[in-house]
């Protein structure tokens, strides 16, 4: 699915409800909360903070999807085309950072072996 398709799907879902999209500051608080949940799980898995013995593992994919959902809500409320924005951002990093890091050798490149 494209980002545009995801935006339409979220808009259809939100459109069922009288309340509609949350205010931007409410969405920012929601986004912060979701990023915090994601950060907590990453820290438990890869950082120094261990889980409590009875604390279950969170689903990293779902934590990322929660973040994406809130971002889509924010974009929809503000009339932002995320597909276009993402394309513009990628064009920026592809040109700005083209030679920033060491490139991998192409597959089958004997000189890299």
mmCIF file of C-alpha atoms in Angstrom, residues 15-110:
data_model
loop_
_atom_site.group_PDB
_atom_site.id
_atom_site.type_symbol
_atom_site.label_atom_id
_atom_site.label_comp_id
_atom_site.label_asym_id
_atom_site.label_seq_id
_atom_site.Cartn_x
_atom_site.Cartn_y
_atom_site.Cartn_z
ATOM 1 C CA UNK A 15 -14.525 10.150 9.342
ATOM 2 C CA UNK A 16 -16.986 7.775 11.040
ATOM 3 C CA UNK A 17 -16.830 9.773 14.250
ATOM 4 C CA UNK A 18 -18.282 13.168 15.138
ATOM 5 C CA UNK A 19 -15.130 14.098 17.047
ATOM 6 C CA UNK A 20 -12.928 13.800 13.950
ATOM 7 C CA UNK A 21 -9.205 14.404 14.217
ATOM 8 C CA UNK A 22 -7.715 15.513 17.521
ATOM 9 C CA UNK A 23 -6.284 19.014 17.927
ATOM 10 C CA UNK A 24 -2.609 19.275 16.834
ATOM 11 C CA UNK A 25 -1.331 19.576 20.404
ATOM 12 C CA UNK A 26 -3.322 16.512 21.455
ATOM 13 C CA UNK A 27 -1.868 14.599 18.518
ATOM 14 C CA UNK A 28 1.622 15.775 19.454
ATOM 15 C CA UNK A 29 1.087 14.440 22.974
ATOM 16 C CA UNK A 30 -0.174 11.150 21.489
ATOM 17 C CA UNK A 31 2.856 10.957 19.205
ATOM 18 C CA UNK A 32 5.199 11.591 22.126
ATOM 19 C CA UNK A 33 3.455 8.866 24.115
ATOM 20 C CA UNK A 34 3.763 6.359 21.265
ATOM 21 C CA UNK A 35 7.430 7.196 20.653
ATOM 22 C CA UNK A 36 8.000 6.725 24.378
ATOM 23 C CA UNK A 37 6.455 3.250 24.259
ATOM 24 C CA UNK A 38 8.660 2.388 21.289
ATOM 25 C CA UNK A 39 11.749 3.800 23.036
ATOM 26 C CA UNK A 40 10.987 1.806 26.163
ATOM 27 C CA UNK A 41 10.866 -1.457 24.224
ATOM 28 C CA UNK A 42 14.054 -0.671 22.277
ATOM 29 C CA UNK A 43 15.797 0.192 25.539
ATOM 30 C CA UNK A 44 14.629 -3.068 27.090
ATOM 31 C CA UNK A 45 15.850 -5.101 24.139
ATOM 32 C CA UNK A 46 19.105 -3.343 23.317
ATOM 33 C CA UNK A 47 19.853 -0.940 26.148
ATOM 34 C CA UNK A 48 20.875 -1.305 29.736
ATOM 35 C CA UNK A 49 17.399 -1.115 31.233
ATOM 36 C CA UNK A 50 16.092 -4.594 31.927
ATOM 37 C CA UNK A 51 12.429 -5.504 32.062
ATOM 38 C CA UNK A 52 10.639 -6.395 35.239
ATOM 39 C CA UNK A 53 10.353 -10.195 35.547
ATOM 40 C CA UNK A 54 6.600 -10.149 34.868
ATOM 41 C CA UNK A 55 6.720 -7.570 32.053
ATOM 42 C CA UNK A 56 5.923 -9.026 28.608
ATOM 43 C CA UNK A 57 7.784 -8.076 25.433
ATOM 44 C CA UNK A 58 6.067 -5.424 23.354
ATOM 45 C CA UNK A 59 5.569 -5.854 19.617
ATOM 46 C CA UNK A 60 8.095 -3.481 17.982
ATOM 47 C CA UNK A 61 6.219 -3.546 14.683
ATOM 48 C CA UNK A 62 2.987 -2.502 16.398
ATOM 49 C CA UNK A 63 4.784 0.254 18.283
ATOM 50 C CA UNK A 64 6.113 1.582 14.965
ATOM 51 C CA UNK A 65 2.648 1.288 13.398
ATOM 52 C CA UNK A 66 1.156 3.258 16.304
ATOM 53 C CA UNK A 67 3.625 6.061 15.556
ATOM 54 C CA UNK A 68 2.779 5.937 11.858
ATOM 55 C CA UNK A 69 -0.962 6.090 12.614
ATOM 56 C CA UNK A 70 -0.587 9.240 14.702
ATOM 57 C CA UNK A 71 1.667 10.843 12.069
ATOM 58 C CA UNK A 72 -0.928 10.063 9.413
ATOM 59 C CA UNK A 73 -3.641 11.600 11.586
ATOM 60 C CA UNK A 74 -1.541 14.733 11.967
ATOM 61 C CA UNK A 75 -0.839 14.911 8.237
ATOM 62 C CA UNK A 76 -4.481 14.369 7.312
ATOM 63 C CA UNK A 77 -5.679 17.056 9.706
ATOM 64 C CA UNK A 78 -3.211 19.525 8.219
ATOM 65 C CA UNK A 79 -3.846 18.518 4.594
ATOM 66 C CA UNK A 80 -0.302 17.208 4.096
ATOM 67 C CA UNK A 81 0.355 14.668 1.351
ATOM 68 C CA UNK A 82 2.817 12.342 3.062
ATOM 69 C CA UNK A 83 3.720 10.585 -0.174
ATOM 70 C CA UNK A 84 4.848 13.876 -1.705
ATOM 71 C CA UNK A 85 6.590 14.935 1.510
ATOM 72 C CA UNK A 86 8.424 11.627 1.756
ATOM 73 C CA UNK A 87 9.520 11.817 -1.889
ATOM 74 C CA UNK A 88 10.863 15.343 -1.322
ATOM 75 C CA UNK A 89 12.683 14.242 1.846
ATOM 76 C CA UNK A 90 14.282 11.266 0.066
ATOM 77 C CA UNK A 91 15.423 13.487 -2.819
ATOM 78 C CA UNK A 92 17.039 15.764 -0.227
ATOM 79 C CA UNK A 93 18.948 13.005 1.581
ATOM 80 C CA UNK A 94 19.848 11.173 -1.629
ATOM 81 C CA UNK A 95 21.616 14.280 -2.914
ATOM 82 C CA UNK A 96 22.886 15.773 0.362
ATOM 83 C CA UNK A 97 24.153 12.498 1.807
ATOM 84 C CA UNK A 98 25.172 10.709 -1.402
ATOM 85 C CA UNK A 99 28.829 10.503 -0.353
ATOM 86 C CA UNK A 100 28.497 10.812 3.400
ATOM 87 C CA UNK A 101 29.080 7.157 4.301
ATOM 88 C CA UNK A 102 31.174 4.289 2.967
ATOM 89 C CA UNK A 103 29.325 2.488 0.203
ATOM 90 C CA UNK A 104 29.129 -1.287 0.117
ATOM 91 C CA UNK A 105 30.934 -3.034 -2.714
ATOM 92 C CA UNK A 106 28.607 -4.257 -5.477
ATOM 93 C CA UNK A 107 27.748 -7.993 -5.259
ATOM 94 C CA UNK A 108 30.380 -10.109 -6.963
ATOM 95 C CA UNK A 109 33.061 -7.406 -6.756
ATOM 96 C CA UNK A 110 36.300 -9.416 -6.440
#
